[in-house]
């Protein structure tokens, strides 16, 4: 019994040190991602997001190139918007030459990914659970009930952007209800607000091969 007690006392500081190191690494990852986005440095930003995030951008690319209107309408509003933004902003010939990482870096390079939001964002309380971590979003001195998610991957901690897209779904649905419009009409309204060039209903159809 005494041996186990001594062993436990020796191990507790080791676990505490690892937890503190993980928290610091999570904060460093977010800081690096934020700096890259604000500087519009796509490759640096991509180095700090999860492989799952980049796979999702590969899926958006495939949908932008090939999905018919019916397939897009079956997607959540947030995904419809992501796909249509890519169609509106990236010529099909350029998109065909890209993979998911290149789509992501292209968007960061041009300031299309969250510059305004990330500029005000800081990490509040960080909770580490094995190879996953959740960090409260902090704006100024206030922690909000919103968690940023991180995953430990080979090479270190990475920021998972996909849950942020999912979080927006309820907000978009509520906006559609409040304005008395369909989901597709709300998607187009949001798209027009984000697009530099005029967009119309033809965007729902995939580009010609």
mmCIF file with all atom_site columns, C-alpha atoms in Angstrom, residues 1-207:
data_model
loop_
_atom_site.group_PDB
_atom_site.id
_atom_site.type_symbol
_atom_site.label_atom_id
_atom_site.label_alt_id
_atom_site.label_comp_id
_atom_site.label_asym_id
_atom_site.label_entity_id
_atom_site.label_seq_id
_atom_site.pdbx_PDB_ins_code
_atom_site.Cartn_x
_atom_site.Cartn_y
_atom_site.Cartn_z
_atom_site.occupancy
_atom_site.B_iso_or_equiv
_atom_site.pdbx_formal_charge
_atom_site.auth_seq_id
_atom_site.auth_comp_id
_atom_site.auth_asym_id
_atom_site.auth_atom_id
_atom_site.pdbx_PDB_model_num
ATOM 1   C CA . UNK A 1 1   ? 0.000   0.000  0.000   1.00 0.00 ? 1   UNK A CA 1
ATOM 2   C CA . UNK A 1 2   ? 2.786   2.436  0.925   1.00 0.00 ? 2   UNK A CA 1
ATOM 3   C CA . UNK A 1 3   ? 4.538   1.680  -2.349  1.00 0.00 ? 3   UNK A CA 1
ATOM 4   C CA . UNK A 1 4   ? 1.401   2.563  -4.381  1.00 0.00 ? 4   UNK A CA 1
ATOM 5   C CA . UNK A 1 5   ? 0.906   5.761  -2.383  1.00 0.00 ? 5   UNK A CA 1
ATOM 6   C CA . UNK A 1 6   ? 4.475   6.875  -3.068  1.00 0.00 ? 6   UNK A CA 1
ATOM 7   C CA . UNK A 1 7   ? 4.101   5.982  -6.759  1.00 0.00 ? 7   UNK A CA 1
ATOM 8   C CA . UNK A 1 8   ? 0.874   7.962  -7.073  1.00 0.00 ? 8   UNK A CA 1
ATOM 9   C CA . UNK A 1 9   ? 2.474   11.013 -5.471  1.00 0.00 ? 9   UNK A CA 1
ATOM 10  C CA . UNK A 1 10  ? 5.320   10.796 -7.961  1.00 0.00 ? 10  UNK A CA 1
ATOM 11  C CA . UNK A 1 11  ? 3.002   10.441 -10.962 1.00 0.00 ? 11  UNK A CA 1
ATOM 12  C CA . UNK A 1 12  ? 0.616   13.298 -10.159 1.00 0.00 ? 12  UNK A CA 1
ATOM 13  C CA . UNK A 1 13  ? 3.199   16.020 -10.946 1.00 0.00 ? 13  UNK A CA 1
ATOM 14  C CA . UNK A 1 14  ? 4.030   14.242 -14.219 1.00 0.00 ? 14  UNK A CA 1
ATOM 15  C CA . UNK A 1 15  ? 0.373   14.266 -15.331 1.00 0.00 ? 15  UNK A CA 1
ATOM 16  C CA . UNK A 1 16  ? -0.024  17.893 -14.234 1.00 0.00 ? 16  UNK A CA 1
ATOM 17  C CA . UNK A 1 17  ? 3.062   18.872 -16.222 1.00 0.00 ? 17  UNK A CA 1
ATOM 18  C CA . UNK A 1 18  ? 1.801   17.106 -19.335 1.00 0.00 ? 18  UNK A CA 1
ATOM 19  C CA . UNK A 1 19  ? -1.629  18.753 -19.021 1.00 0.00 ? 19  UNK A CA 1
ATOM 20  C CA . UNK A 1 20  ? -0.002  22.169 -18.678 1.00 0.00 ? 20  UNK A CA 1
ATOM 21  C CA . UNK A 1 21  ? 2.186   21.446 -21.694 1.00 0.00 ? 21  UNK A CA 1
ATOM 22  C CA . UNK A 1 22  ? -0.827  20.373 -23.754 1.00 0.00 ? 22  UNK A CA 1
ATOM 23  C CA . UNK A 1 23  ? -2.745  23.502 -22.799 1.00 0.00 ? 23  UNK A CA 1
ATOM 24  C CA . UNK A 1 24  ? 0.194   25.688 -23.803 1.00 0.00 ? 24  UNK A CA 1
ATOM 25  C CA . UNK A 1 25  ? 0.494   23.804 -27.096 1.00 0.00 ? 25  UNK A CA 1
ATOM 26  C CA . UNK A 1 26  ? -3.224  24.256 -27.830 1.00 0.00 ? 26  UNK A CA 1
ATOM 27  C CA . UNK A 1 27  ? -2.924  27.986 -27.193 1.00 0.00 ? 27  UNK A CA 1
ATOM 28  C CA . UNK A 1 28  ? 0.160   28.159 -29.406 1.00 0.00 ? 28  UNK A CA 1
ATOM 29  C CA . UNK A 1 29  ? -1.679  26.376 -32.226 1.00 0.00 ? 29  UNK A CA 1
ATOM 30  C CA . UNK A 1 30  ? -4.564  28.831 -32.085 1.00 0.00 ? 30  UNK A CA 1
ATOM 31  C CA . UNK A 1 31  ? -2.180  31.790 -31.954 1.00 0.00 ? 31  UNK A CA 1
ATOM 32  C CA . UNK A 1 32  ? -0.312  30.485 -35.006 1.00 0.00 ? 32  UNK A CA 1
ATOM 33  C CA . UNK A 1 33  ? -3.569  29.872 -36.903 1.00 0.00 ? 33  UNK A CA 1
ATOM 34  C CA . UNK A 1 34  ? -4.881  33.329 -36.015 1.00 0.00 ? 34  UNK A CA 1
ATOM 35  C CA . UNK A 1 35  ? -1.654  35.043 -37.083 1.00 0.00 ? 35  UNK A CA 1
ATOM 36  C CA . UNK A 1 36  ? -1.645  33.144 -40.386 1.00 0.00 ? 36  UNK A CA 1
ATOM 37  C CA . UNK A 1 37  ? -5.269  34.024 -41.192 1.00 0.00 ? 37  UNK A CA 1
ATOM 38  C CA . UNK A 1 38  ? -4.759  37.699 -40.374 1.00 0.00 ? 38  UNK A CA 1
ATOM 39  C CA . UNK A 1 39  ? -1.613  37.758 -42.521 1.00 0.00 ? 39  UNK A CA 1
ATOM 40  C CA . UNK A 1 40  ? -3.428  35.845 -45.299 1.00 0.00 ? 40  UNK A CA 1
ATOM 41  C CA . UNK A 1 41  ? -0.774  33.110 -45.262 1.00 0.00 ? 41  UNK A CA 1
ATOM 42  C CA . UNK A 1 42  ? -2.666  30.026 -46.385 1.00 0.00 ? 42  UNK A CA 1
ATOM 43  C CA . UNK A 1 43  ? 0.086   27.444 -46.048 1.00 0.00 ? 43  UNK A CA 1
ATOM 44  C CA . UNK A 1 44  ? 0.816   28.462 -42.460 1.00 0.00 ? 44  UNK A CA 1
ATOM 45  C CA . UNK A 1 45  ? -2.886  28.355 -41.626 1.00 0.00 ? 45  UNK A CA 1
ATOM 46  C CA . UNK A 1 46  ? -3.259  24.902 -43.201 1.00 0.00 ? 46  UNK A CA 1
ATOM 47  C CA . UNK A 1 47  ? -0.366  23.609 -41.100 1.00 0.00 ? 47  UNK A CA 1
ATOM 48  C CA . UNK A 1 48  ? -2.402  24.391 -37.969 1.00 0.00 ? 48  UNK A CA 1
ATOM 49  C CA . UNK A 1 49  ? -5.784  22.855 -38.853 1.00 0.00 ? 49  UNK A CA 1
ATOM 50  C CA . UNK A 1 50  ? -6.830  19.214 -38.600 1.00 0.00 ? 50  UNK A CA 1
ATOM 51  C CA . UNK A 1 51  ? -6.587  16.773 -41.474 1.00 0.00 ? 51  UNK A CA 1
ATOM 52  C CA . UNK A 1 52  ? -10.359 16.420 -41.087 1.00 0.00 ? 52  UNK A CA 1
ATOM 53  C CA . UNK A 1 53  ? -10.761 20.118 -41.854 1.00 0.00 ? 53  UNK A CA 1
ATOM 54  C CA . UNK A 1 54  ? -8.767  19.757 -45.067 1.00 0.00 ? 54  UNK A CA 1
ATOM 55  C CA . UNK A 1 55  ? -10.727 16.614 -46.018 1.00 0.00 ? 55  UNK A CA 1
ATOM 56  C CA . UNK A 1 56  ? -13.912 18.631 -45.639 1.00 0.00 ? 56  UNK A CA 1
ATOM 57  C CA . UNK A 1 57  ? -12.584 21.242 -48.049 1.00 0.00 ? 57  UNK A CA 1
ATOM 58  C CA . UNK A 1 58  ? -11.812 18.425 -50.484 1.00 0.00 ? 58  UNK A CA 1
ATOM 59  C CA . UNK A 1 59  ? -15.465 17.381 -50.198 1.00 0.00 ? 59  UNK A CA 1
ATOM 60  C CA . UNK A 1 60  ? -16.628 20.964 -50.803 1.00 0.00 ? 60  UNK A CA 1
ATOM 61  C CA . UNK A 1 61  ? -14.443 21.001 -53.917 1.00 0.00 ? 61  UNK A CA 1
ATOM 62  C CA . UNK A 1 62  ? -16.010 17.815 -55.271 1.00 0.00 ? 62  UNK A CA 1
ATOM 63  C CA . UNK A 1 63  ? -19.507 19.139 -54.608 1.00 0.00 ? 63  UNK A CA 1
ATOM 64  C CA . UNK A 1 64  ? -18.688 22.476 -56.229 1.00 0.00 ? 64  UNK A CA 1
ATOM 65  C CA . UNK A 1 65  ? -17.530 20.712 -59.383 1.00 0.00 ? 65  UNK A CA 1
ATOM 66  C CA . UNK A 1 66  ? -20.206 18.063 -59.733 1.00 0.00 ? 66  UNK A CA 1
ATOM 67  C CA . UNK A 1 67  ? -23.231 18.327 -57.415 1.00 0.00 ? 67  UNK A CA 1
ATOM 68  C CA . UNK A 1 68  ? -26.565 19.096 -59.105 1.00 0.00 ? 68  UNK A CA 1
ATOM 69  C CA . UNK A 1 69  ? -29.090 21.392 -57.451 1.00 0.00 ? 69  UNK A CA 1
ATOM 70  C CA . UNK A 1 70  ? -31.039 18.526 -55.846 1.00 0.00 ? 70  UNK A CA 1
ATOM 71  C CA . UNK A 1 71  ? -27.885 17.220 -54.167 1.00 0.00 ? 71  UNK A CA 1
ATOM 72  C CA . UNK A 1 72  ? -27.008 20.671 -52.822 1.00 0.00 ? 72  UNK A CA 1
ATOM 73  C CA . UNK A 1 73  ? -30.520 21.215 -51.478 1.00 0.00 ? 73  UNK A CA 1
ATOM 74  C CA . UNK A 1 74  ? -30.160 18.026 -49.424 1.00 0.00 ? 74  UNK A CA 1
ATOM 75  C CA . UNK A 1 75  ? -27.143 19.497 -47.598 1.00 0.00 ? 75  UNK A CA 1
ATOM 76  C CA . UNK A 1 76  ? -27.273 21.630 -44.434 1.00 0.00 ? 76  UNK A CA 1
ATOM 77  C CA . UNK A 1 77  ? -27.528 25.350 -45.158 1.00 0.00 ? 77  UNK A CA 1
ATOM 78  C CA . UNK A 1 78  ? -23.961 25.978 -44.027 1.00 0.00 ? 78  UNK A CA 1
ATOM 79  C CA . UNK A 1 79  ? -22.606 23.422 -46.491 1.00 0.00 ? 79  UNK A CA 1
ATOM 80  C CA . UNK A 1 80  ? -24.778 24.763 -49.316 1.00 0.00 ? 80  UNK A CA 1
ATOM 81  C CA . UNK A 1 81  ? -23.291 28.186 -48.674 1.00 0.00 ? 81  UNK A CA 1
ATOM 82  C CA . UNK A 1 82  ? -19.713 26.856 -48.576 1.00 0.00 ? 82  UNK A CA 1
ATOM 83  C CA . UNK A 1 83  ? -20.123 25.052 -51.900 1.00 0.00 ? 83  UNK A CA 1
ATOM 84  C CA . UNK A 1 84  ? -21.793 27.990 -53.632 1.00 0.00 ? 84  UNK A CA 1
ATOM 85  C CA . UNK A 1 85  ? -19.108 30.383 -52.365 1.00 0.00 ? 85  UNK A CA 1
ATOM 86  C CA . UNK A 1 86  ? -16.469 28.170 -53.986 1.00 0.00 ? 86  UNK A CA 1
ATOM 87  C CA . UNK A 1 87  ? -18.448 28.032 -57.231 1.00 0.00 ? 87  UNK A CA 1
ATOM 88  C CA . UNK A 1 88  ? -18.863 31.798 -57.243 1.00 0.00 ? 88  UNK A CA 1
ATOM 89  C CA . UNK A 1 89  ? -15.257 32.651 -56.430 1.00 0.00 ? 89  UNK A CA 1
ATOM 90  C CA . UNK A 1 90  ? -13.053 29.970 -57.998 1.00 0.00 ? 90  UNK A CA 1
ATOM 91  C CA . UNK A 1 91  ? -13.137 29.293 -61.754 1.00 0.00 ? 91  UNK A CA 1
ATOM 92  C CA . UNK A 1 92  ? -13.909 25.644 -62.483 1.00 0.00 ? 92  UNK A CA 1
ATOM 93  C CA . UNK A 1 93  ? -10.661 25.133 -64.403 1.00 0.00 ? 93  UNK A CA 1
ATOM 94  C CA . UNK A 1 94  ? -8.655  26.362 -61.408 1.00 0.00 ? 94  UNK A CA 1
ATOM 95  C CA . UNK A 1 95  ? -10.722 24.296 -58.984 1.00 0.00 ? 95  UNK A CA 1
ATOM 96  C CA . UNK A 1 96  ? -10.109 21.083 -60.920 1.00 0.00 ? 96  UNK A CA 1
ATOM 97  C CA . UNK A 1 97  ? -6.364  21.543 -60.390 1.00 0.00 ? 97  UNK A CA 1
ATOM 98  C CA . UNK A 1 98  ? -6.737  21.890 -56.607 1.00 0.00 ? 98  UNK A CA 1
ATOM 99  C CA . UNK A 1 99  ? -6.988  19.435 -53.729 1.00 0.00 ? 99  UNK A CA 1
ATOM 100 C CA . UNK A 1 100 ? -8.682  20.162 -50.409 1.00 0.00 ? 100 UNK A CA 1
ATOM 101 C CA . UNK A 1 101 ? -5.605  21.750 -48.877 1.00 0.00 ? 101 UNK A CA 1
ATOM 102 C CA . UNK A 1 102 ? -5.143  24.009 -51.897 1.00 0.00 ? 102 UNK A CA 1
ATOM 103 C CA . UNK A 1 103 ? -8.784  25.140 -51.751 1.00 0.00 ? 103 UNK A CA 1
ATOM 104 C CA . UNK A 1 104 ? -8.272  26.038 -48.095 1.00 0.00 ? 104 UNK A CA 1
ATOM 105 C CA . UNK A 1 105 ? -4.966  27.857 -48.628 1.00 0.00 ? 105 UNK A CA 1
ATOM 106 C CA . UNK A 1 106 ? -6.421  29.704 -51.629 1.00 0.00 ? 106 UNK A CA 1
ATOM 107 C CA . UNK A 1 107 ? -9.290  30.951 -49.456 1.00 0.00 ? 107 UNK A CA 1
ATOM 108 C CA . UNK A 1 108 ? -6.973  32.091 -46.649 1.00 0.00 ? 108 UNK A CA 1
ATOM 109 C CA . UNK A 1 109 ? -4.592  33.783 -49.096 1.00 0.00 ? 109 UNK A CA 1
ATOM 110 C CA . UNK A 1 110 ? -7.494  35.879 -50.356 1.00 0.00 ? 110 UNK A CA 1
ATOM 111 C CA . UNK A 1 111 ? -8.912  36.707 -46.946 1.00 0.00 ? 111 UNK A CA 1
ATOM 112 C CA . UNK A 1 112 ? -12.078 34.661 -47.408 1.00 0.00 ? 112 UNK A CA 1
ATOM 113 C CA . UNK A 1 113 ? -11.838 32.668 -44.168 1.00 0.00 ? 113 UNK A CA 1
ATOM 114 C CA . UNK A 1 114 ? -12.875 34.341 -40.941 1.00 0.00 ? 114 UNK A CA 1
ATOM 115 C CA . UNK A 1 115 ? -10.509 37.296 -40.719 1.00 0.00 ? 115 UNK A CA 1
ATOM 116 C CA . UNK A 1 116 ? -13.022 39.541 -38.930 1.00 0.00 ? 116 UNK A CA 1
ATOM 117 C CA . UNK A 1 117 ? -14.128 36.870 -36.466 1.00 0.00 ? 117 UNK A CA 1
ATOM 118 C CA . UNK A 1 118 ? -10.690 35.505 -35.655 1.00 0.00 ? 118 UNK A CA 1
ATOM 119 C CA . UNK A 1 119 ? -9.234  38.967 -35.059 1.00 0.00 ? 119 UNK A CA 1
ATOM 120 C CA . UNK A 1 120 ? -11.403 39.435 -31.947 1.00 0.00 ? 120 UNK A CA 1
ATOM 121 C CA . UNK A 1 121 ? -11.174 35.833 -30.748 1.00 0.00 ? 121 UNK A CA 1
ATOM 122 C CA . UNK A 1 122 ? -8.998  34.570 -27.922 1.00 0.00 ? 122 UNK A CA 1
ATOM 123 C CA . UNK A 1 123 ? -8.940  31.303 -25.997 1.00 0.00 ? 123 UNK A CA 1
ATOM 124 C CA . UNK A 1 124 ? -10.412 31.200 -22.526 1.00 0.00 ? 124 UNK A CA 1
ATOM 125 C CA . UNK A 1 125 ? -10.469 28.065 -20.370 1.00 0.00 ? 125 UNK A CA 1
ATOM 126 C CA . UNK A 1 126 ? -8.840  25.047 -22.042 1.00 0.00 ? 126 UNK A CA 1
ATOM 127 C CA . UNK A 1 127 ? -9.870  21.481 -21.160 1.00 0.00 ? 127 UNK A CA 1
ATOM 128 C CA . UNK A 1 128 ? -7.676  18.636 -22.424 1.00 0.00 ? 128 UNK A CA 1
ATOM 129 C CA . UNK A 1 129 ? -9.030  15.087 -22.652 1.00 0.00 ? 129 UNK A CA 1
ATOM 130 C CA . UNK A 1 130 ? -6.464  12.721 -24.127 1.00 0.00 ? 130 UNK A CA 1
ATOM 131 C CA . UNK A 1 131 ? -5.958  13.636 -27.771 1.00 0.00 ? 131 UNK A CA 1
ATOM 132 C CA . UNK A 1 132 ? -8.798  16.155 -27.843 1.00 0.00 ? 132 UNK A CA 1
ATOM 133 C CA . UNK A 1 133 ? -9.151  19.578 -26.314 1.00 0.00 ? 133 UNK A CA 1
ATOM 134 C CA . UNK A 1 134 ? -11.908 22.164 -26.015 1.00 0.00 ? 134 UNK A CA 1
ATOM 135 C CA . UNK A 1 135 ? -11.226 25.855 -25.464 1.00 0.00 ? 135 UNK A CA 1
ATOM 136 C CA . UNK A 1 136 ? -13.830 28.452 -24.585 1.00 0.00 ? 136 UNK A CA 1
ATOM 137 C CA . UNK A 1 137 ? -14.123 31.366 -26.979 1.00 0.00 ? 137 UNK A CA 1
ATOM 138 C CA . UNK A 1 138 ? -13.127 34.601 -25.272 1.00 0.00 ? 138 UNK A CA 1
ATOM 139 C CA . UNK A 1 139 ? -14.019 38.040 -26.618 1.00 0.00 ? 139 UNK A CA 1
ATOM 140 C CA . UNK A 1 140 ? -12.355 40.773 -24.615 1.00 0.00 ? 140 UNK A CA 1
ATOM 141 C CA . UNK A 1 141 ? -12.729 39.812 -20.959 1.00 0.00 ? 141 UNK A CA 1
ATOM 142 C CA . UNK A 1 142 ? -15.812 37.632 -21.541 1.00 0.00 ? 142 UNK A CA 1
ATOM 143 C CA . UNK A 1 143 ? -15.838 33.863 -22.026 1.00 0.00 ? 143 UNK A CA 1
ATOM 144 C CA . UNK A 1 144 ? -18.734 32.781 -24.225 1.00 0.00 ? 144 UNK A CA 1
ATOM 145 C CA . UNK A 1 145 ? -20.504 29.383 -24.119 1.00 0.00 ? 145 UNK A CA 1
ATOM 146 C CA . UNK A 1 146 ? -18.820 28.375 -27.370 1.00 0.00 ? 146 UNK A CA 1
ATOM 147 C CA . UNK A 1 147 ? -16.025 25.813 -27.572 1.00 0.00 ? 147 UNK A CA 1
ATOM 148 C CA . UNK A 1 148 ? -13.246 25.694 -30.130 1.00 0.00 ? 148 UNK A CA 1
ATOM 149 C CA . UNK A 1 149 ? -12.112 22.106 -30.715 1.00 0.00 ? 149 UNK A CA 1
ATOM 150 C CA . UNK A 1 150 ? -8.555  20.859 -31.143 1.00 0.00 ? 150 UNK A CA 1
ATOM 151 C CA . UNK A 1 151 ? -7.099  17.428 -31.924 1.00 0.00 ? 151 UNK A CA 1
ATOM 152 C CA . UNK A 1 152 ? -3.657  15.999 -31.305 1.00 0.00 ? 152 UNK A CA 1
ATOM 153 C CA . UNK A 1 153 ? -2.228  14.726 -34.594 1.00 0.00 ? 153 UNK A CA 1
ATOM 154 C CA . UNK A 1 154 ? 1.248   13.602 -35.656 1.00 0.00 ? 154 UNK A CA 1
ATOM 155 C CA . UNK A 1 155 ? 3.246   16.797 -35.380 1.00 0.00 ? 155 UNK A CA 1
ATOM 156 C CA . UNK A 1 156 ? 1.182   18.407 -32.641 1.00 0.00 ? 156 UNK A CA 1
ATOM 157 C CA . UNK A 1 157 ? -2.177  19.966 -31.822 1.00 0.00 ? 157 UNK A CA 1
ATOM 158 C CA . UNK A 1 158 ? -4.403  21.133 -34.674 1.00 0.00 ? 158 UNK A CA 1
ATOM 159 C CA . UNK A 1 159 ? -7.497  23.375 -34.794 1.00 0.00 ? 159 UNK A CA 1
ATOM 160 C CA . UNK A 1 160 ? -10.723 21.701 -36.004 1.00 0.00 ? 160 UNK A CA 1
ATOM 161 C CA . UNK A 1 161 ? -12.764 24.239 -37.974 1.00 0.00 ? 161 UNK A CA 1
ATOM 162 C CA . UNK A 1 162 ? -15.657 21.953 -38.917 1.00 0.00 ? 162 UNK A CA 1
ATOM 163 C CA . UNK A 1 163 ? -17.664 22.329 -35.660 1.00 0.00 ? 163 UNK A CA 1
ATOM 164 C CA . UNK A 1 164 ? -17.710 26.103 -36.246 1.00 0.00 ? 164 UNK A CA 1
ATOM 165 C CA . UNK A 1 165 ? -19.529 25.527 -39.534 1.00 0.00 ? 165 UNK A CA 1
ATOM 166 C CA . UNK A 1 166 ? -22.002 23.216 -37.817 1.00 0.00 ? 166 UNK A CA 1
ATOM 167 C CA . UNK A 1 167 ? -22.674 25.821 -35.113 1.00 0.00 ? 167 UNK A CA 1
ATOM 168 C CA . UNK A 1 168 ? -23.807 28.315 -37.744 1.00 0.00 ? 168 UNK A CA 1
ATOM 169 C CA . UNK A 1 169 ? -26.610 26.036 -38.977 1.00 0.00 ? 169 UNK A CA 1
ATOM 170 C CA . UNK A 1 170 ? -29.143 26.981 -36.294 1.00 0.00 ? 170 UNK A CA 1
ATOM 171 C CA . UNK A 1 171 ? -28.340 30.674 -36.762 1.00 0.00 ? 171 UNK A CA 1
ATOM 172 C CA . UNK A 1 172 ? -28.984 30.465 -40.517 1.00 0.00 ? 172 UNK A CA 1
ATOM 173 C CA . UNK A 1 173 ? -32.244 28.566 -40.026 1.00 0.00 ? 173 UNK A CA 1
ATOM 174 C CA . UNK A 1 174 ? -33.420 31.158 -37.524 1.00 0.00 ? 174 UNK A CA 1
ATOM 175 C CA . UNK A 1 175 ? -32.549 33.982 -39.925 1.00 0.00 ? 175 UNK A CA 1
ATOM 176 C CA . UNK A 1 176 ? -34.623 32.314 -42.648 1.00 0.00 ? 176 UNK A CA 1
ATOM 177 C CA . UNK A 1 177 ? -37.625 31.965 -40.316 1.00 0.00 ? 177 UNK A CA 1
ATOM 178 C CA . UNK A 1 178 ? -37.345 35.536 -39.050 1.00 0.00 ? 178 UNK A CA 1
ATOM 179 C CA . UNK A 1 179 ? -37.239 36.902 -42.593 1.00 0.00 ? 179 UNK A CA 1
ATOM 180 C CA . UNK A 1 180 ? -40.010 34.634 -43.860 1.00 0.00 ? 180 UNK A CA 1
ATOM 181 C CA . UNK A 1 181 ? -37.901 33.165 -46.657 1.00 0.00 ? 181 UNK A CA 1
ATOM 182 C CA . UNK A 1 182 ? -36.897 29.666 -47.686 1.00 0.00 ? 182 UNK A CA 1
ATOM 183 C CA . UNK A 1 183 ? -33.541 28.195 -46.748 1.00 0.00 ? 183 UNK A CA 1
ATOM 184 C CA . UNK A 1 184 ? -32.318 28.525 -50.336 1.00 0.00 ? 184 UNK A CA 1
ATOM 185 C CA . UNK A 1 185 ? -33.389 32.170 -50.490 1.00 0.00 ? 185 UNK A CA 1
ATOM 186 C CA . UNK A 1 186 ? -31.475 32.850 -47.280 1.00 0.00 ? 186 UNK A CA 1
ATOM 187 C CA . UNK A 1 187 ? -28.411 31.054 -48.653 1.00 0.00 ? 187 UNK A CA 1
ATOM 188 C CA . UNK A 1 188 ? -28.528 33.242 -51.762 1.00 0.00 ? 188 UNK A CA 1
ATOM 189 C CA . UNK A 1 189 ? -28.953 36.394 -49.653 1.00 0.00 ? 189 UNK A CA 1
ATOM 190 C CA . UNK A 1 190 ? -25.888 35.470 -47.597 1.00 0.00 ? 190 UNK A CA 1
ATOM 191 C CA . UNK A 1 191 ? -23.961 34.579 -50.744 1.00 0.00 ? 191 UNK A CA 1
ATOM 192 C CA . UNK A 1 192 ? -24.732 37.927 -52.391 1.00 0.00 ? 192 UNK A CA 1
ATOM 193 C CA . UNK A 1 193 ? -23.507 39.679 -49.267 1.00 0.00 ? 193 UNK A CA 1
ATOM 194 C CA . UNK A 1 194 ? -20.200 37.813 -49.475 1.00 0.00 ? 194 UNK A CA 1
ATOM 195 C CA . UNK A 1 195 ? -19.636 37.900 -53.223 1.00 0.00 ? 195 UNK A CA 1
ATOM 196 C CA . UNK A 1 196 ? -17.773 40.629 -55.039 1.00 0.00 ? 196 UNK A CA 1
ATOM 197 C CA . UNK A 1 197 ? -19.475 39.836 -58.357 1.00 0.00 ? 197 UNK A CA 1
ATOM 198 C CA . UNK A 1 198 ? -23.209 39.394 -59.070 1.00 0.00 ? 198 UNK A CA 1
ATOM 199 C CA . UNK A 1 199 ? -24.575 35.873 -58.507 1.00 0.00 ? 199 UNK A CA 1
ATOM 200 C CA . UNK A 1 200 ? -27.777 34.279 -59.747 1.00 0.00 ? 200 UNK A CA 1
ATOM 201 C CA . UNK A 1 201 ? -29.706 31.008 -59.663 1.00 0.00 ? 201 UNK A CA 1
ATOM 202 C CA . UNK A 1 202 ? -27.472 29.414 -62.295 1.00 0.00 ? 202 UNK A CA 1
ATOM 203 C CA . UNK A 1 203 ? -24.909 28.913 -59.545 1.00 0.00 ? 203 UNK A CA 1
ATOM 204 C CA . UNK A 1 204 ? -26.993 26.001 -58.236 1.00 0.00 ? 204 UNK A CA 1
ATOM 205 C CA . UNK A 1 205 ? -26.015 24.005 -61.327 1.00 0.00 ? 205 UNK A CA 1
ATOM 206 C CA . UNK A 1 206 ? -22.512 22.501 -61.604 1.00 0.00 ? 206 UNK A CA 1
ATOM 207 C CA . UNK A 1 207 ? -20.053 24.032 -64.060 1.00 0.00 ? 207 UNK A CA 1
#
